Short mmCIF file of C-alpha atoms in Angstrom, two decimals:
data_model
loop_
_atom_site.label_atom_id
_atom_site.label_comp_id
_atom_site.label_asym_id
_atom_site.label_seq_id
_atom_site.Cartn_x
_atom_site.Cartn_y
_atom_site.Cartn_z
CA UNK A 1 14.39 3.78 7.73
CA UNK A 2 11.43 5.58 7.15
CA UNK A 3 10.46 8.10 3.63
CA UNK A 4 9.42 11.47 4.23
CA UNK A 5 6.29 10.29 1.99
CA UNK A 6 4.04 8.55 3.60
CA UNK A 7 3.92 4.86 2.17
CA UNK A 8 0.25 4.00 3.21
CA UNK A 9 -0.71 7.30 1.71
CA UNK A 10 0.69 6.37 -1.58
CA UNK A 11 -0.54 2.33 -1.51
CA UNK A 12 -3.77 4.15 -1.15
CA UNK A 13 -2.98 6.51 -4.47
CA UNK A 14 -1.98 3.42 -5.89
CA UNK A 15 -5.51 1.48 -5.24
CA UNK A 16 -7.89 4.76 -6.15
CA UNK A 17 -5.79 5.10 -9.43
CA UNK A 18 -6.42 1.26 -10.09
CA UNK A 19 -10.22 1.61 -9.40
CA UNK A 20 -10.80 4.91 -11.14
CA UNK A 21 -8.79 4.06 -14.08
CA UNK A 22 -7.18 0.95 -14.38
CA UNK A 23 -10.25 -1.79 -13.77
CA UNK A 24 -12.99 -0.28 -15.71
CA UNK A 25 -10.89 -0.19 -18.66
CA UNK A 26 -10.13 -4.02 -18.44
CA UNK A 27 -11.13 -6.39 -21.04
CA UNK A 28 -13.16 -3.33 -22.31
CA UNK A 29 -10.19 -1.20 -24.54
CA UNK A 30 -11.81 -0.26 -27.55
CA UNK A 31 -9.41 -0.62 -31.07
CA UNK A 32 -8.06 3.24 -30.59
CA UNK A 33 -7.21 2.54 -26.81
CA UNK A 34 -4.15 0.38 -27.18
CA UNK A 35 -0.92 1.40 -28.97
CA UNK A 36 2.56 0.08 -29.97
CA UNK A 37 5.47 2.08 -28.51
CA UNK A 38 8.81 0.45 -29.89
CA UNK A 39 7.21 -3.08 -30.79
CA UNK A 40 4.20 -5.33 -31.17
CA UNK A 41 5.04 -6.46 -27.17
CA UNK A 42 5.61 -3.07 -25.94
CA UNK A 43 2.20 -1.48 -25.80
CA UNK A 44 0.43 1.47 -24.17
CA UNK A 45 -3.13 1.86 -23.33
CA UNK A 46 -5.31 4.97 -22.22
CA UNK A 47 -5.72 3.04 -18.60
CA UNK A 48 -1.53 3.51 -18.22
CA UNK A 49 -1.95 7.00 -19.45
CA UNK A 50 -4.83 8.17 -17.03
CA UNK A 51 -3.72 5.97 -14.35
CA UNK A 52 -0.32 8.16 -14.47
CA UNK A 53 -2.30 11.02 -15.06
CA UNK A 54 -4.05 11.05 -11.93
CA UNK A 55 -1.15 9.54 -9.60
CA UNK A 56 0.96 12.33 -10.87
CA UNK A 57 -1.38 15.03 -10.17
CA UNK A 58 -2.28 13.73 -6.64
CA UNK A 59 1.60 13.99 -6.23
CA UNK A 60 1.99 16.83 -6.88
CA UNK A 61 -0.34 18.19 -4.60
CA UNK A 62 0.54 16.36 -1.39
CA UNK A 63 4.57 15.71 -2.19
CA UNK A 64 5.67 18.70 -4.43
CA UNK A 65 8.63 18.47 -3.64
CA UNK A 66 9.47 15.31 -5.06
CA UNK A 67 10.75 14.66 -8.64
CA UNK A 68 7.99 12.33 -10.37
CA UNK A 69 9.52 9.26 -12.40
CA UNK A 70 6.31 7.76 -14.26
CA UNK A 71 7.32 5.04 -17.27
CA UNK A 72 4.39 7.00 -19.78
CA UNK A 73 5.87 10.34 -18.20
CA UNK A 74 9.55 9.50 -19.48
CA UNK A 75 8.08 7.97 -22.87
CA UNK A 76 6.93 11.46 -23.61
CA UNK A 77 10.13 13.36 -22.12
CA UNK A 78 13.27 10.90 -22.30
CA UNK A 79 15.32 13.76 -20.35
CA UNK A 80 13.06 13.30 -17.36
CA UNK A 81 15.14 9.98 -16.31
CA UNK A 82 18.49 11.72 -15.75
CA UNK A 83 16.31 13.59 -12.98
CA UNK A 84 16.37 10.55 -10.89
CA UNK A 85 20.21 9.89 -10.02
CA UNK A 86 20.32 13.79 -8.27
CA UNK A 87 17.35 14.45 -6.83
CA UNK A 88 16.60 14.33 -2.98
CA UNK A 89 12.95 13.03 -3.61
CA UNK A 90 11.36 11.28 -5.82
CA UNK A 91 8.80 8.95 -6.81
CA UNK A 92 8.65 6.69 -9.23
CA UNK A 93 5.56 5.00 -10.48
CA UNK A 94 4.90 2.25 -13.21
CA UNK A 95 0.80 2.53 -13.76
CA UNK A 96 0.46 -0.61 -15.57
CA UNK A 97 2.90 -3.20 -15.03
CA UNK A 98 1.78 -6.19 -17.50
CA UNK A 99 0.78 -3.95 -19.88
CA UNK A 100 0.65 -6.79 -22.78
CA UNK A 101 -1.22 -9.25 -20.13
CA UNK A 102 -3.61 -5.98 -19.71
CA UNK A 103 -4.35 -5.15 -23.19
CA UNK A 104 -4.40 -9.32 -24.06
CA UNK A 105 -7.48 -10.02 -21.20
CA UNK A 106 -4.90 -11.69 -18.68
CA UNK A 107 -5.48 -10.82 -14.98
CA UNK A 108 -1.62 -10.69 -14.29
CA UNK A 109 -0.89 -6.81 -14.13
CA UNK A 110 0.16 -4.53 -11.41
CA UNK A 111 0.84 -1.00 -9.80
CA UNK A 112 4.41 -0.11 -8.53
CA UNK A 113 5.45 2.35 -6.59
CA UNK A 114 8.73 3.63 -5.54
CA UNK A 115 10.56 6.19 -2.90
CA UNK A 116 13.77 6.96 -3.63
CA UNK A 117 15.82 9.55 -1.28
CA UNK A 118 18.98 11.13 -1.80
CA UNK A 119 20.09 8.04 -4.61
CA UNK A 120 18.51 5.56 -2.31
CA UNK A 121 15.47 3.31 -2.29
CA UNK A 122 13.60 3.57 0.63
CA UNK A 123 10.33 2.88 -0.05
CA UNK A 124 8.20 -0.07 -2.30
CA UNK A 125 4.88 -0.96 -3.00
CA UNK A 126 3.45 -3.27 -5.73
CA UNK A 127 -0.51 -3.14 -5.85
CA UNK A 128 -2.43 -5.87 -7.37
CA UNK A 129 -5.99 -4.72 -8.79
CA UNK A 130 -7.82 -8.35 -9.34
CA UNK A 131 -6.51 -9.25 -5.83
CA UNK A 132 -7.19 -6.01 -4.36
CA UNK A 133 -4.10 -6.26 -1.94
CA UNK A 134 -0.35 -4.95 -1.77
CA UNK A 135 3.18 -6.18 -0.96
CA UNK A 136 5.05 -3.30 0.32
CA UNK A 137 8.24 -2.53 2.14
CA UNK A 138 10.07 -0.03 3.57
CA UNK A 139 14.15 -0.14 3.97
CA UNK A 140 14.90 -1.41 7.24
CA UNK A 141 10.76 -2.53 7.97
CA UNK A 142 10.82 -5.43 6.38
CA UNK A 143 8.41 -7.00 3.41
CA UNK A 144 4.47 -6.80 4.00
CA UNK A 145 1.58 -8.63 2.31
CA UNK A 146 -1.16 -5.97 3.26
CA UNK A 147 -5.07 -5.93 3.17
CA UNK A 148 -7.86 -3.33 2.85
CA UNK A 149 -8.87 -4.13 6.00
CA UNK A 150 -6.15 -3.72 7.69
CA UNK A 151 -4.73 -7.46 8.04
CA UNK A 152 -0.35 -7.98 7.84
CA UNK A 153 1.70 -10.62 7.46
CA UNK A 154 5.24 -10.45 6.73
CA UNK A 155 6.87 -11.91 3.87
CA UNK A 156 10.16 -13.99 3.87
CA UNK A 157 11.88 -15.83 0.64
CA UNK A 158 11.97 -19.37 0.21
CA UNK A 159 14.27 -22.05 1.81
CA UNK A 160 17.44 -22.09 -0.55
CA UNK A 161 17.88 -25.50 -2.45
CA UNK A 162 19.78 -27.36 -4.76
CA UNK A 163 20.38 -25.95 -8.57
CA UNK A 164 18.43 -28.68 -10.20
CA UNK A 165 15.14 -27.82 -7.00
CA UNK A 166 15.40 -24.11 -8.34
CA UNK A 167 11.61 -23.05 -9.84
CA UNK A 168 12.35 -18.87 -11.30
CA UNK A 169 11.52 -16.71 -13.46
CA UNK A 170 14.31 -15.31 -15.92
CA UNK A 171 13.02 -12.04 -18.66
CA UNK A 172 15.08 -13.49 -21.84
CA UNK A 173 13.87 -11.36 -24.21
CA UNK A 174 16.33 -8.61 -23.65
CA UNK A 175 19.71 -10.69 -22.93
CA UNK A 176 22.57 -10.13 -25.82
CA UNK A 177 21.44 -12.42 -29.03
CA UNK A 178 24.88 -14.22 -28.57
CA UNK A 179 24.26 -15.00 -25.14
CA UNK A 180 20.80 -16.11 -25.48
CA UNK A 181 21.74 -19.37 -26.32
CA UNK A 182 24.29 -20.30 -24.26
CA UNK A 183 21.91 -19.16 -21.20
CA UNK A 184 18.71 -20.89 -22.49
CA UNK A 185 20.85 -23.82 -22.57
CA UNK A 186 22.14 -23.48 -18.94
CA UNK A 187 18.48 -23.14 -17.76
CA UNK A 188 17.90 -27.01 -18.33
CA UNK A 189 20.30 -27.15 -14.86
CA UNK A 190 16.95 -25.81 -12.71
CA UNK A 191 13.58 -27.41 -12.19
CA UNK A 192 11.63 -24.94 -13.66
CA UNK A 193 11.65 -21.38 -15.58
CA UNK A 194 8.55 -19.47 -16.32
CA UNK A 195 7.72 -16.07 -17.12
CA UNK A 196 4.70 -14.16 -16.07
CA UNK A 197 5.23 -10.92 -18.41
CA UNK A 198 4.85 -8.88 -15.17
CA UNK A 199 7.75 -8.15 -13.03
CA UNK A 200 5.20 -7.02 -10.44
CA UNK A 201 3.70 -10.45 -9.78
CA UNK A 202 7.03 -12.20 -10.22
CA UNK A 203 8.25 -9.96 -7.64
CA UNK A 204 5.46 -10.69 -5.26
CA UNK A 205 6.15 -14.24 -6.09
CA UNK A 206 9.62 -14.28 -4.92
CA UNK A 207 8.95 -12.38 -1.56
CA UNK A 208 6.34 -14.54 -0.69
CA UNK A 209 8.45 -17.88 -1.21
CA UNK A 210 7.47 -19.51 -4.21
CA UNK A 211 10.49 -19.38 -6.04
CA UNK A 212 14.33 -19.44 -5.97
CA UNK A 213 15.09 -17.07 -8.48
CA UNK A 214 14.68 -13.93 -10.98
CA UNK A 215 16.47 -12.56 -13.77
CA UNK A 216 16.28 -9.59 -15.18
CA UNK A 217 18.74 -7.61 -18.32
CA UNK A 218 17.03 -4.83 -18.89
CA UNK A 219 16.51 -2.23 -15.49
CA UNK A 220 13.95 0.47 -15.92
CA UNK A 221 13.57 2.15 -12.25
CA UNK A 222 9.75 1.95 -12.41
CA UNK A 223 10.19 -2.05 -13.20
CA UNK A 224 12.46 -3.14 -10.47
CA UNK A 225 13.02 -0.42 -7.47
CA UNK A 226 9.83 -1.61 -5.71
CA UNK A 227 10.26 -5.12 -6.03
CA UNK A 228 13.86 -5.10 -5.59
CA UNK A 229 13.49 -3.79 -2.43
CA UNK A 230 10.93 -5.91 -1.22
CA UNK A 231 12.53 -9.38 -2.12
CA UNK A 232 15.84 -7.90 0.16
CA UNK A 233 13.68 -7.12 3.03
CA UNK A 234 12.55 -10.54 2.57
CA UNK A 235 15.62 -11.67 2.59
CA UNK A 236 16.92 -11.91 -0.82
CA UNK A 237 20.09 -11.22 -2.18
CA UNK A 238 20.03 -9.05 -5.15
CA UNK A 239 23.02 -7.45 -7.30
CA UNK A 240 23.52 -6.90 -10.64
CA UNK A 241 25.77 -9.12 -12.99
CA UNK A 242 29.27 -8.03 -11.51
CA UNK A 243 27.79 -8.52 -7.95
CA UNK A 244 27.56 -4.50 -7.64
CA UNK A 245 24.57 -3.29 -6.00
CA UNK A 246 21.61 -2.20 -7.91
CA UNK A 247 21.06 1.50 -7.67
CA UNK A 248 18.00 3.62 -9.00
CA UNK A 249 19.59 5.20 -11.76
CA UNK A 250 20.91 1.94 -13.12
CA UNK A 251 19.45 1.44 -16.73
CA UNK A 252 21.79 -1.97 -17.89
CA UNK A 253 24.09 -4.49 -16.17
CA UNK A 254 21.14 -6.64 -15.54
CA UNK A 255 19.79 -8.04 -11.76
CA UNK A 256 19.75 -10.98 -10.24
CA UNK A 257 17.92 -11.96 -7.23
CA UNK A 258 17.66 -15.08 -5.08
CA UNK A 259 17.39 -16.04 -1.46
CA UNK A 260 20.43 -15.76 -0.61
CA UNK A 261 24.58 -15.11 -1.13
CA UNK A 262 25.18 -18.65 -1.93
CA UNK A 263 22.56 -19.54 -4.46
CA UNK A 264 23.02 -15.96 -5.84
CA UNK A 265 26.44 -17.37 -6.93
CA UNK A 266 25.97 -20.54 -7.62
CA UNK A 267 23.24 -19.14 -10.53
CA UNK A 268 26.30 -16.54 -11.62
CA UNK A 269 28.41 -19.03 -12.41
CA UNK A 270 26.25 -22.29 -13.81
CA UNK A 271 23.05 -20.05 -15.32
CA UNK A 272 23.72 -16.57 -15.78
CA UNK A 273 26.95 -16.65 -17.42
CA UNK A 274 27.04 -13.28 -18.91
#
């Protein structure tokens, strides 16, 4: 399935608004260039705010059509995200994914991208700045590692394995305080947990292999459409908690993605037991 946006037209958007913006302003935010929006992790800096800026104005111009979904955009106007669930185009763009890794020095932060058409994702691109590269897909296309240059290669998830073999990533943070425990506690049962603070390289992670899982409570569109996307044209398996599919105007019922039907349930029930 193709967009009616053109998806190396926006990777490109993506890039110019990570050069112009994003990358001189790393490791070189002055003290008024960094603010808290609900807490001490939840920041905002001026390179989220012009990066939007510009990406929104360049849509404008060459999609007008299409609603625009940007994370500072809906900060500003909370009624913008009820937009999403009706409209026949839209796009939906996170400037700085990693925000806290930004503002902190850490060279873990992407761009994210999103088409959605009619209540449908159909388009995803995550952009990463330091590596100058992006993992894209389109619904149907399959998942793409793709160069500057001009170089492909497609993406597939990793081999499943056995519970206590399973290496993830899990976003804690934001499960119910009386379930934190008892999940914590079921995460000795894998190898490994980590967390990158930046669903757009632990997204690129999955679809390129590295690990067997991700978990994720708390669904903002311009978090998860793109990658969500991209780890099931990979070949993931990816529902929310009840085993529902995840849809772009779904805010809560958490997400969880592995690579495939049978691991996806075996986490359910022995991990995620929410």
């Amino acid at each position: 399935m193709t967009s009616t946006v053109d998806v190396t037209a926006l990777s490109d958007l993506l890039r110019r608004a990570a050069k112009a913006e994003i990358l001189p302003r790393f490791r070189r935010l002055g003290s008024g260039d960094v603010r808290i929006k609900t807490e001490a992790t939840d920041l905002v800096t001026e390179a989220d705010e012009q990066a939007e800026r510009m990406m929104k104005a360049e849509v404008a111009k060459r999609w007008p059509d299409a609603v625009f979904i940007g994370e500072e955009s809906v900060a500003a106007d909370p009624a913008l995200l009820g937009k999403l669930q009706g409209a026949d185009l839209a796009i939906v763009v996170d400037p700085v994914d990693g925000t806290f890794n930004f503002a902190s020095g850490i060279p873990a932060f992407g761009v994210m991208a999103s088409v959605v058409s009619k209540g449908e994702t159909v388009a995803g691109i995550i952009y990463d700045p330091m590596g100058d590269d992006w993992v894209m897909a389109e619904k149907g296309g399959g998942a793409w590692l793709r160069r500057p240059e001009g170089e492909a290669e497609r993406l597939s998830v990793a081999t499943p394995v056995a519970l206590e073999q399973m290496v993830g990533m899990a976003s804690t943070g934001y499960l119910p305080k009386e379930k934190r425990p008892e999940i914590l506690a079921n995460l000795a049962k894998v190898r490994f947990l980590v967390n990158y603070r930046c669903a757009a390289h632990e997204y690129r992670t999955f679809a390129s292999g590295h690990v067997h899982y991700l978990m994720y409570n708390k669904l903002m569109p311009w978090d998860h459409l793109a990658g969500t996307l991209i780890c099931q044209e990979a070949g993931a398996h990816a529902a929310r908690f009840d085993g529902s599919p995840y849809l772009p105007h779904h805010v809560g019922g958490g997400l969880l993605v592995a690579p495939d039907k049978a691991s996806w349930e075996l986490l359910r029930r022995e991990v995620f037991t929410l």
